[in-house]
């Protein structure tokens, strides 16, 4: 039931229509704030439970990121709310690819009777850590001994350096250009400008401004790289046949998929260097849902860099491989263009590039708002939404339907 | 401001990558290779991905390859690397097996002059060349002007 990042696509049992998302919540998203991880995470949990009309003692399952430091685990959850009941727990939740596939393990727990109301939660204080010059996104890469001795010493660290190589490769092989990466940054900034929760809501970005700034890790510019944020998010899952018992319009999970990179964290050796494992995770998810990319009204993908967003669009099947550069030009990704006019509403909250770096859980929160019809940048009549989760070594695909 | 962090240095004594650095100190470019079928075991797993043999030995290579991808790091984000910038981070496809890629830096190259498939060759110089001296000899790469075959 638990997935490790083995190369290629993972086999998954059909869970179409079995799981619903019935509550969402966030803590305020910000730059370095000094807020504690616990405070932010419990704020998000409180908001998700209120949204679902639940009290803490009605929760009997908790999914969190076992690979990330300081997360709210089952023990801390029980202690915080003074709970007596048994709580099923899984460390294969939280963020990265896991918001895409959490419903799969949640369904297994529901089907076996181990849990019935399951929270998926994630919080990060990387902005505060970064300001204090400790921790942060490169920590795991620096700690790996082969990378320390064969990459870091040559200056191949941190992630912006990796993805500058990936972008260069995409440029050289497919003719992708800087202004095409810029189109992603500009559209996502516009979404953030219209979103009350976005960290970059007050900062305008035009393509002229984007291009006027010199690359700092050439070919990447500052606006090609995601924010580093403090914040937290949470959502509540339950059996789809119980979803009507909750106050908000439910969102139904129609398909999930998962796949691993061929060479794991040794990115330099990845055979398809400027591709993502979305190419492994997406086909299974669309097959489970009985849908194709053409059916999707709104897409949100884990976007640490514009080049990753661009590759995700191709690897998820929204355009042929190598053509996403031309595909994303102009306003195609804008929330208000829509599929009928040839658009693809994309990261309508602004993504990690302009909303916040919450590692994907708030992408799912945003898509639930879209399917409920309560998003800030509402896509007209959105009924099918897809989240593409990513971690560098793996990817997950989540397909959701308005319930 | 805090004190400058020490430049990261490889471990020449222990670990899977130490033989690379011991060979470099002798001005040899070596990677681990299967004694049975000749496939490269990079990054080292101790088992051949072709024949699953475990007879892996570090072997001397030509030190020639082609430029696979690169990035011009004008500002190092990892603080211990600050004195190195600007530099050209590079991934090299080695001539003996282009699917085997080696992370290094390009030195003495004009960034405007680079393209995928450009022939390159190893140069054994100080790991911090040209900005700083570390006392460690490293396999850095530069454009091969003489006998390379341009793949473009
Ligand atoms: Zn072999």
XYZ file of C-alpha atoms and ligand atoms in Angstrom:
556
model
C 0.000 0.000 0.000
C 2.876 2.337 0.700
C 4.797 3.546 -2.294
C 8.523 3.921 -2.490
C 10.046 5.868 -5.344
C 10.904 2.860 -7.523
C 11.705 3.687 -11.157
C 8.736 3.970 -13.510
C 4.985 3.792 -12.911
C 3.553 2.162 -9.773
C 0.620 -0.221 -10.003
C -2.406 1.096 -8.093
C -5.801 -0.500 -7.419
C -8.830 1.383 -8.725
C -10.173 3.861 -6.142
C -12.299 5.924 -8.546
C -15.155 7.573 -6.719
C -14.280 6.110 -3.294
C -12.784 9.088 -1.436
C -14.051 12.635 -0.941
C -12.322 15.776 0.288
C -14.763 17.525 2.627
C -12.697 20.186 4.395
C -9.748 22.468 3.677
C -7.712 24.906 5.756
C -4.594 27.032 5.702
C -2.540 29.060 8.127
C -1.439 32.480 6.910
C 1.301 32.167 4.282
C 4.229 34.521 4.564
C 7.929 35.186 4.283
C 10.057 34.595 7.406
C 7.684 35.175 10.311
C 9.172 33.517 13.380
C 5.934 31.534 13.822
C 6.345 28.004 15.151
C 5.632 25.019 12.940
C 3.185 23.638 15.529
C 1.218 26.899 15.756
C 0.907 27.198 11.986
C -0.014 23.549 11.473
C -2.684 23.512 14.188
C -4.104 26.764 12.788
C -4.478 25.029 9.407
C -5.989 21.927 11.039
C -8.476 24.053 13.024
C -9.497 25.791 9.798
C -9.933 22.489 7.918
C -12.003 20.973 10.729
C -14.199 24.094 10.935
C -14.667 23.979 7.159
C -15.776 20.334 7.447
C -17.973 20.989 10.487
C -15.929 18.579 12.584
C -14.611 18.569 16.149
C -11.089 17.209 16.768
C -12.460 14.111 18.518
C -14.197 13.103 15.268
C -10.848 12.690 13.518
C -9.442 9.147 13.578
C -6.716 9.347 10.926
C -3.733 11.614 10.344
C -1.349 11.717 7.388
C 1.805 13.813 7.635
C 5.254 14.072 6.055
C 7.450 11.544 7.823
C 10.465 12.751 5.833
C 10.171 16.395 6.990
C 11.359 17.685 10.358
C 9.014 18.943 13.053
C 5.687 17.854 11.533
C 2.547 17.299 13.627
C 2.487 13.533 14.209
C -0.261 11.407 15.782
C 1.251 11.849 19.259
C 1.367 15.630 18.969
C -2.106 15.738 17.467
C -3.567 13.745 20.358
C -1.678 15.770 22.958
C -2.679 19.124 21.434
C -6.402 18.371 21.486
C -6.329 16.113 24.578
C -7.796 13.221 22.584
C -8.429 9.721 23.938
C -9.474 7.871 20.775
C -7.198 5.664 18.662
C -5.838 7.509 15.654
C -4.529 5.756 12.558
C -1.413 7.484 11.263
C 0.796 7.519 8.184
C 4.037 9.381 7.552
C 3.468 9.066 3.796
C 1.352 12.175 3.619
C 1.999 15.886 3.862
C 3.514 17.512 0.806
C 5.632 16.925 -2.342
C 3.997 14.062 -4.300
C 1.952 12.876 -1.344
C -1.016 15.280 -1.594
C -1.600 13.552 -4.951
C -1.669 9.998 -3.584
C -2.727 10.455 0.063
C -6.279 9.484 -0.961
C -4.987 6.055 -2.002
C -3.639 5.111 1.414
C -6.577 6.888 3.061
C -8.940 4.665 1.084
C -7.134 1.550 2.289
C -7.448 2.731 5.899
C -11.147 3.502 5.388
C -11.833 0.174 3.645
C -10.116 -1.821 6.415
C -11.992 0.072 9.121
C -8.835 1.592 10.594
C -10.045 5.163 10.055
C -13.037 7.060 8.696
C -12.111 10.768 8.882
C -8.503 11.420 7.846
C -6.543 14.659 7.849
C -3.608 15.276 5.538
C -1.435 18.069 6.967
C 1.774 19.898 6.190
C 3.553 22.899 7.626
C 6.862 24.549 6.869
C 8.977 27.268 8.459
C 11.706 27.099 5.826
C 11.500 30.875 5.363
C 12.355 31.444 9.007
C 15.034 28.724 8.896
C 16.496 30.258 5.757
C 16.586 33.706 7.365
C 18.471 32.137 10.279
C 20.865 30.421 7.815
C 19.927 26.897 8.852
C 18.000 23.990 7.345
C 16.122 24.731 4.126
C 15.490 22.841 0.913
C 19.091 21.740 0.191
C 19.607 19.970 3.535
C 18.903 16.432 2.298
C 21.094 16.867 -0.793
C 24.027 18.162 1.245
C 23.764 15.190 3.609
C 23.961 12.508 0.902
C 27.582 11.312 0.813
C 27.900 10.680 -2.926
C 26.463 14.091 -3.709
C 28.701 15.685 -1.082
C 31.828 14.175 -2.664
C 30.929 14.173 -6.373
C 28.653 17.218 -6.767
C 28.767 19.768 -3.940
C 32.566 20.071 -4.159
C 32.236 21.046 -7.842
C 29.569 23.646 -7.087
C 26.577 21.496 -8.194
C 24.217 22.604 -5.393
C 21.494 23.644 -4.553
C 18.281 23.026 -6.538
C 18.455 26.185 -8.723
C 21.765 24.886 -10.106
C 20.226 21.473 -10.925
C 17.233 22.983 -12.642
C 19.313 25.538 -14.540
C 21.003 22.496 -16.146
C 17.597 20.965 -16.852
C 16.347 24.220 -18.405
C 19.500 24.494 -20.537
C 18.976 20.939 -21.772
C 15.349 21.715 -22.639
C 16.469 24.878 -24.454
C 19.140 23.015 -26.439
C 16.966 20.026 -27.366
C 13.535 21.543 -27.884
C 14.293 25.177 -28.706
C 12.570 26.479 -25.563
C 13.298 30.153 -24.855
C 13.619 32.367 -21.759
C 10.502 34.384 -22.602
C 8.496 31.142 -22.542
C 9.623 30.434 -18.973
C 8.777 34.094 -18.371
C 5.196 33.551 -19.569
C 4.741 31.025 -16.749
C 6.166 33.414 -14.148
C 4.019 36.312 -15.394
C 0.724 34.382 -15.499
C 1.277 32.918 -12.035
C 2.153 36.344 -10.649
C -1.070 37.710 -12.095
C -2.943 34.914 -10.308
C -1.192 35.818 -7.058
C -2.087 39.475 -7.571
C -5.744 38.416 -7.537
C -5.469 36.061 -4.562
C -5.854 37.426 -1.023
C -3.699 34.671 0.524
C -0.743 34.963 -1.857
C 2.631 36.123 -0.547
C 3.234 38.069 -3.802
C -0.270 39.576 -4.037
C 1.085 43.164 -4.184
C 4.066 42.628 -6.515
C 3.353 43.035 -10.230
C 5.486 41.206 -12.826
C 5.442 41.886 -16.565
C 7.340 39.950 -19.226
C 9.444 43.079 -19.858
C 10.399 43.220 -16.194
C 11.101 39.488 -16.177
C 13.453 39.725 -19.161
C 15.118 42.908 -17.936
C 16.557 41.077 -14.943
C 19.764 39.200 -15.820
C 19.880 35.444 -15.080
C 21.667 34.733 -11.800
C 22.124 31.014 -12.423
C 21.983 31.235 -16.187
C 19.567 30.406 -17.778
C 17.424 30.891 -14.642
C 16.345 34.295 -13.383
C 15.162 35.005 -9.868
C 11.508 34.884 -10.995
C 12.056 31.354 -12.351
C 12.549 30.144 -8.784
C 9.884 29.543 -6.167
C 9.424 31.440 -2.938
C 10.543 30.120 0.414
C 7.684 30.521 2.867
C 6.266 29.946 6.323
C 2.787 28.462 6.476
C 0.646 25.328 6.724
C -2.219 23.584 4.996
C -4.602 20.722 5.730
C -7.499 18.874 4.156
C -10.009 16.277 5.359
C -10.739 13.030 3.518
C -13.560 10.569 4.111
C -15.520 7.888 2.238
C -17.296 9.379 -0.755
C -20.616 7.801 0.284
C -20.497 9.853 3.506
C -19.593 13.102 1.749
C -23.144 14.511 1.738
C -23.096 14.515 5.565
C -20.646 17.428 5.485
C -21.600 21.086 5.073
C -19.583 21.992 1.952
C -19.972 20.669 -1.574
C -17.673 17.621 -1.691
C -14.840 16.969 -4.107
C -14.516 13.366 -5.282
C -11.195 11.654 -6.065
C -11.509 10.110 -9.536
C -7.963 8.940 -10.192
C -4.523 8.672 -8.654
C -1.171 7.733 -10.135
C 2.409 7.529 -8.969
C 5.842 7.054 -10.522
C 9.516 7.305 -9.651
C 12.527 8.808 -11.402
C 14.909 6.227 -12.878
C 18.054 7.391 -11.031
C 16.543 8.815 -7.830
C 18.335 11.846 -6.403
C 21.280 11.450 -8.773
C 19.566 13.805 -11.221
C 22.593 14.168 -13.510
C 22.228 10.514 -14.553
C 18.474 10.604 -15.272
C 18.105 9.102 -18.789
C 15.407 11.579 -19.905
C 17.159 14.536 -18.343
C 14.619 17.267 -19.095
C 11.568 15.205 -18.154
C 9.768 14.591 -14.869
C 8.259 11.414 -13.377
C 4.857 12.941 -14.178
C 5.300 10.942 -17.395
C 5.029 7.784 -15.257
C 2.317 8.909 -12.832
C -0.173 10.575 -15.195
C -1.255 7.702 -17.511
C -2.468 5.511 -14.657
C -4.395 8.340 -13.025
C -6.171 9.313 -16.255
C -6.941 5.648 -17.001
C -8.436 5.184 -13.509
C -10.585 8.294 -13.941
C -11.610 7.398 -17.493
C -10.570 10.902 -18.527
C -7.920 12.543 -20.676
C -6.038 15.833 -20.294
C -8.565 17.439 -22.638
C -11.269 16.947 -19.978
C -9.415 18.933 -17.299
C -10.755 22.399 -16.430
C -7.999 23.489 -14.055
C -4.472 22.194 -13.411
C -2.160 22.799 -10.465
C 1.354 21.393 -10.407
C 4.210 21.464 -7.947
C 6.235 24.325 -9.442
C 9.584 24.850 -7.709
C 10.897 26.372 -10.961
C 9.235 27.615 -14.145
C 11.063 24.862 -16.043
C 9.489 22.204 -13.788
C 6.029 23.679 -14.430
C 6.766 23.642 -18.162
C 7.951 20.008 -18.152
C 4.962 18.963 -16.012
C 2.543 20.351 -18.616
C 4.122 18.140 -21.296
C 4.753 15.113 -19.106
C 1.142 15.125 -17.835
C 0.045 15.025 -21.476
C -1.374 18.537 -21.997
C 0.829 19.007 -25.072
C 3.386 16.854 -26.921
C 6.829 16.447 -25.300
C 9.093 19.352 -26.150
C 6.276 21.705 -27.197
C 5.344 23.246 -23.851
C 7.512 26.292 -24.564
C 5.235 27.392 -27.380
C 2.163 26.099 -25.505
C 2.598 28.397 -22.477
C 3.153 31.619 -24.434
C 0.814 34.579 -23.950
C -2.172 34.128 -21.640
C -2.833 30.427 -22.218
C -2.277 29.615 -18.525
C -4.547 32.439 -17.293
C -7.491 31.391 -15.086
C -9.957 33.453 -17.136
C -9.120 32.155 -20.600
C -10.395 28.615 -20.064
C -10.221 25.399 -22.085
C -12.989 26.421 -24.507
C -10.784 29.267 -25.722
C -7.696 27.081 -25.992
C -6.378 27.940 -22.531
C -5.286 25.812 -19.588
C -6.058 27.510 -16.240
C -2.885 26.742 -14.312
C -1.843 27.261 -10.673
C -4.691 29.693 -10.204
C -3.476 30.678 -6.701
C -0.048 31.630 -8.094
C 1.709 28.352 -7.288
C 4.953 28.031 -5.377
C 6.372 30.671 -7.695
C 4.037 33.445 -6.481
C 1.501 32.178 -3.916
C 3.670 30.352 -1.347
C 6.118 27.516 -0.965
C 3.906 25.071 0.849
C 5.188 22.133 -1.170
C 1.932 21.286 -2.878
C -0.676 20.869 -0.145
C -2.083 24.326 -0.871
C -2.314 23.408 -4.560
C -4.893 20.790 -3.538
C -6.603 23.320 -1.237
C -6.850 25.728 -4.192
C -8.269 23.058 -6.518
C -10.942 22.148 -3.954
C -11.928 25.826 -3.837
C -12.095 25.844 -7.649
C -14.379 22.787 -7.740
C -16.610 24.274 -5.017
C -16.831 27.520 -6.987
C -15.299 29.593 -4.180
C -11.838 30.406 -5.607
C -10.438 33.938 -5.761
C -9.522 33.466 -9.436
C -12.512 31.293 -10.217
C -12.390 29.207 -13.396
C -15.864 29.323 -14.933
C -17.802 26.087 -14.300
C -14.756 24.074 -13.166
C -15.740 20.439 -12.734
C -12.499 18.457 -13.252
C -9.212 19.413 -11.593
C -5.767 17.810 -11.596
C -2.882 18.167 -9.133
C 0.586 17.084 -10.260
C 2.796 16.471 -7.218
C 6.578 16.234 -7.530
C 9.655 15.856 -5.400
C 12.516 15.512 -7.877
C 12.622 11.744 -7.317
C 8.929 10.987 -7.831
C 5.609 12.373 -8.997
C 1.959 11.798 -8.133
C -1.153 12.643 -10.108
C -4.518 13.404 -8.478
C -7.704 13.802 -10.537
C -10.726 15.298 -8.764
C -14.339 15.917 -9.723
C -16.901 18.375 -8.401
C -19.251 16.250 -6.219
C 27.555 38.784 9.264
C 28.680 35.316 10.276
C 32.175 34.026 9.565
C 32.776 32.689 6.041
C 32.021 28.962 5.847
C 34.888 26.662 4.784
C 34.932 25.552 1.147
C 33.554 21.981 0.813
C 36.309 19.413 0.236
C 36.042 15.763 -0.818
C 36.913 12.901 1.528
C 40.038 11.256 0.029
C 40.185 8.552 2.686
C 36.717 7.075 2.984
C 33.472 6.601 1.104
C 32.389 5.435 -2.342
C 33.807 8.477 -4.150
C 37.279 8.578 -2.525
C 38.973 6.614 -5.371
C 37.997 9.386 -7.830
C 39.925 11.914 -5.773
C 42.928 9.653 -5.131
C 43.150 9.041 -8.909
C 42.850 12.778 -9.614
C 45.794 13.444 -7.294
C 47.777 11.166 -9.681
C 46.323 13.075 -12.665
C 44.138 10.160 -13.738
C 40.408 10.300 -14.480
C 38.834 7.104 -13.158
C 35.275 5.853 -12.777
C 34.032 2.493 -11.469
C 33.456 -0.106 -14.155
C 32.205 -3.704 -14.256
C 35.079 -6.189 -14.615
C 32.754 -8.631 -16.360
C 30.962 -6.564 -19.037
C 32.633 -3.152 -18.904
C 29.475 -1.174 -18.020
C 29.991 1.834 -15.764
C 28.732 1.749 -12.193
C 28.050 5.473 -11.771
C 26.970 6.597 -9.259
C 28.524 3.634 -7.451
C 26.040 0.972 -6.429
C 28.585 -1.845 -6.087
C 26.582 -3.930 -8.553
C 26.617 -3.777 -12.359
C 23.326 -2.526 -13.808
C 23.880 -4.584 -16.981
C 25.012 -8.005 -15.738
C 24.516 -7.593 -11.969
C 28.146 -8.593 -11.436
C 29.859 -7.367 -8.286
C 33.386 -7.263 -9.701
C 33.551 -3.465 -9.928
C 36.904 -1.724 -10.360
C 37.909 1.890 -10.731
C 39.367 2.193 -14.239
C 41.385 4.854 -16.008
C 39.513 6.710 -18.762
C 40.542 8.965 -21.632
C 39.243 12.067 -19.859
C 37.399 13.100 -23.007
C 33.704 13.711 -23.385
C 31.038 16.051 -24.667
C 29.167 18.838 -22.940
C 25.738 17.501 -21.871
C 24.380 20.548 -20.039
C 25.645 23.545 -18.092
C 24.711 26.518 -15.925
C 26.507 29.801 -15.410
C 26.499 30.354 -11.657
C 26.973 34.093 -11.238
C 26.044 34.011 -7.575
C 26.477 30.882 -5.433
C 23.464 30.254 -3.187
C 25.266 27.656 -1.067
C 27.338 29.982 1.109
C 30.572 27.922 1.289
C 30.779 28.192 -2.524
C 30.569 32.002 -2.544
C 34.264 32.602 -3.388
C 34.031 30.306 -6.417
C 31.436 32.397 -8.313
C 31.162 33.155 -11.134
C 31.702 29.641 -12.457
C 30.367 27.237 -15.098
C 28.711 24.184 -13.563
C 28.662 21.388 -16.132
C 27.563 17.823 -16.785
C 29.828 15.850 -19.139
C 28.843 12.766 -21.154
C 31.997 10.651 -21.139
C 33.303 9.393 -24.484
C 33.607 5.752 -23.327
C 29.835 5.688 -22.615
C 27.812 8.860 -23.254
C 24.977 7.633 -20.999
C 27.430 7.982 -18.095
C 27.406 11.616 -16.993
C 29.938 13.309 -14.780
C 29.263 16.487 -12.786
C 32.178 18.941 -12.870
C 33.008 22.528 -13.825
C 34.180 23.990 -17.123
C 37.259 26.166 -16.824
C 38.912 28.651 -19.187
C 35.820 28.718 -21.423
C 33.805 31.645 -22.757
C 30.183 31.090 -21.606
C 28.918 32.519 -24.911
C 30.852 29.821 -26.774
C 29.162 26.736 -25.316
C 26.734 24.311 -26.912
C 25.409 20.828 -26.199
C 27.674 18.167 -27.701
C 30.803 20.355 -27.571
C 33.938 18.204 -27.134
C 35.642 18.650 -23.780
C 38.626 17.146 -22.011
C 39.797 16.830 -18.437
C 42.319 19.141 -16.792
C 43.815 18.298 -13.432
C 43.983 21.542 -11.483
C 43.136 22.765 -8.015
C 39.479 22.159 -7.084
C 39.065 25.899 -6.513
C 40.659 26.967 -9.831
C 40.898 29.814 -10.705
C 39.375 31.623 -7.720
C 40.811 29.894 -4.663
C 43.402 27.334 -3.611
C 42.175 24.259 -1.780
C 45.221 21.961 -2.140
C 42.997 19.257 -3.715
C 43.579 18.207 -7.342
C 40.268 17.907 -9.199
C 39.110 16.634 -12.624
C 37.766 19.859 -14.133
C 37.040 20.116 -17.862
C 37.705 22.533 -20.693
C 36.932 22.779 -24.407
C 38.825 20.189 -26.464
C 40.171 22.222 -29.390
C 42.329 19.494 -30.939
C 40.946 16.023 -31.559
C 37.352 16.012 -30.415
C 34.403 15.169 -32.604
C 31.733 17.855 -32.349
C 28.326 16.141 -32.045
C 26.370 19.168 -33.153
Zn 28.548 -5.920 -15.890
